[in-house]
């Protein structure tokens, strides 16, 4: 029975709890259908709370079998259960008291994967955001911190491993076939960080010596037989621990740190105190089964969850509106970590690509919301790219505005001032203000105003006077609930480049606040003049993507080519190529729609070919340039009346032009960048593979034959090369015998490896063209398809909806109908997964009329269903309202 009411929660209604939680003692007697949980919690009435205020605890779908006050059964008239709450009255005014709640749980039928559930026979929990209340009545909110002791009783044979947060106190036989173990976590924590795991798992062990010389035991638990595939994750964990000490001065604080990999998980991973639970996709890797992207994701997510130990766990959120306080900041920290472990510029390019692919469409569509929202109906729908990725960008901007040293001082103060507390964005910003003396009042609008700012740029040069003029104007688009915006503080890093690529040094800069290469745009309109410039410079603006904004600047292609070839900021070079390509791709799309043909300038094609062959540039960078703006990037730029088929054709025409012109370069790259026999997942080797596979992709367009890709498939020595060759075959030559053979061989070889099979499904789901939908439908009935496994659902339906614009948005609307059906079916089992899948339609407004009306019809067909979860109802209503 669904008990969530879907009533909106508002930030302004925040109120402290009437009672203070001190300690929690949990005993789980595990059983697949009838787990008994006895939760004893010690509370006292908060000073200032009314003497007769009741204790109101949260619950969701609970079966409570007993309720005691200080060990004595509570009289029925002293409490009330209303499906979502347990309301207890007649409680002591002054002394602490203990409430004991006994509940019966059924982990094996818990398909929502929230609370206590089973994955492949392993008991595990997911409590963030509101899963704890699915186990027992509690103050299930992040500002209620308690010290937890957990006892687990289970069958010895099926559960030799029994884990919870903190340090292990020991265990013993418990009569018959059972045994028990107890864990104690000395660090007060909110309920969302509670975790339990029990099952039969293999383990990989290591140790880490902290900066003060304490030895920490590290354990990664995986399914038996998969232990060797956890080695890279372990290595990434140790590097993360070291990095957090060196860069943020943060030391780990328990004797043991554990990670458990499970195969059924709604998200990437979860930072439970001392016991991170991971989607196994982000733990398991070896050269034969993981791609370079998988390795990079594992490194980033292991780091992310570990870094939460300080940003999230030691200092947590006062309420869920403050989610970006832990998520945005922790993403920023994992970005910095990966940048230090890999190439900073290439990492930044990947971050910006992702921000633009995931966050910009969200911010520009019906689901737009501020980094710190002020209202929600279902908090799980707010674990968004805006909270995570834009949240990280906001912290990055603070570091740009304050500079490295003051930013560090602000972080140090934050850790010192708020350790052990549940705090707000205001508390966070105050630390930077106090540490630096800066006034961040206007800057803080980044947390409150949704929408991607648009900066209109124009320049002028007076050769006689040697004066360069730069006019900037900011506009923040209207978003749901926020029709009018005020100007923000936007830090724009910039340089003026001379024709030889060196930097021009103006004598004076007037008209605005410019310091250390950063323009601080604060007004709606600002005009800056740079004097003492005998030669006209090219403007390189928003270097390193210092602000997450759109820029409208009709920059001359020669200037862009200069930046693309000479800027000393690699990110800017990549960005300039993108800016060179986008207007041409937009024009080509229009001309495909008008007359079926498109062509491209020599400047663009030559720039791309020359970057491909430029040995001075790192291979990973070159592969990023060759990746071109994606079809969704182009659609976003076009913004309205978009036709995915025309965009696909236009982009393909550019690929073909570059492929033909650069065929020799690509053939050489394909030969030279071959992976040596000894595989290494490091960034440099990965970069070479990325470049080689980009070359393979272009060569497929030049040669118009599957032969080369098929032989690459046949001779591949690692999963990156193998899956890339398979992608080229399935996407470019879908009907060839080679493709059929490769798909068959891949399936036969990996039929017992779920994570690799996910790739087999997603390669096919992302194949462009109207015919893919039938293929996807057929794959839904494949014996290896498993509708209960979130990874498999995301690999097939998710990839199709999010990463296949021509297939998903086919003109007859059948792709949208399919999505609606899937969402409704999945919603019955797993609302979080269903709601996430539905957001694939978030940009439906920008489609051309025919497709847009099909999308709307599909959304309406979802909305009309009256047994929707709150999760899906919230998304579909917002999507239709705007
Ligand atoms: N904090 C978790 C996400 C929980 C999502 C709940 N719907 C993972 C992370 O961001 O680290
Ligand atoms: Zn996180």
Coordinates of C-alpha atoms in Angstrom, one line a residue, residues 264-268 279 281 762 785 789-800 802 833 836-837:
X264 CA 20.5 -4.3 -7.8
X265 CA 20.8 -0.7 -6.9
X266 CA 18.8 2.4 -7.9
X267 CA 21.8 4.7 -8.2
X268 CA 25.6 4.7 -8.4
X279 CA 26.2 -0.6 -7.6
X281 CA 29.1 -1.4 -12.0
X762 CA 22.9 -0.5 -24.7
X785 CA 16.6 -9.1 -20.2
X789 CA 17.4 -5.2 -12.4
X790 CA 17.8 -1.4 -12.6
X791 CA 21.1 -1.6 -14.5
X792 CA 19.5 -3.7 -17.2
X793 CA 16.5 -1.5 -17.4
X794 CA 18.7 1.6 -17.7
X795 CA 20.9 -0.2 -20.3
X796 CA 18.0 -0.9 -22.6
X797 CA 15.1 1.4 -22.0
X798 CA 17.3 4.2 -20.5
X799 CA 19.9 4.2 -23.2
X800 CA 17.1 4.2 -25.9
X802 CA 18.3 9.2 -23.2
X833 CA 13.6 4.2 -11.4
X836 CA 14.1 8.9 -13.6
X837 CA 13.3 7.2 -16.9

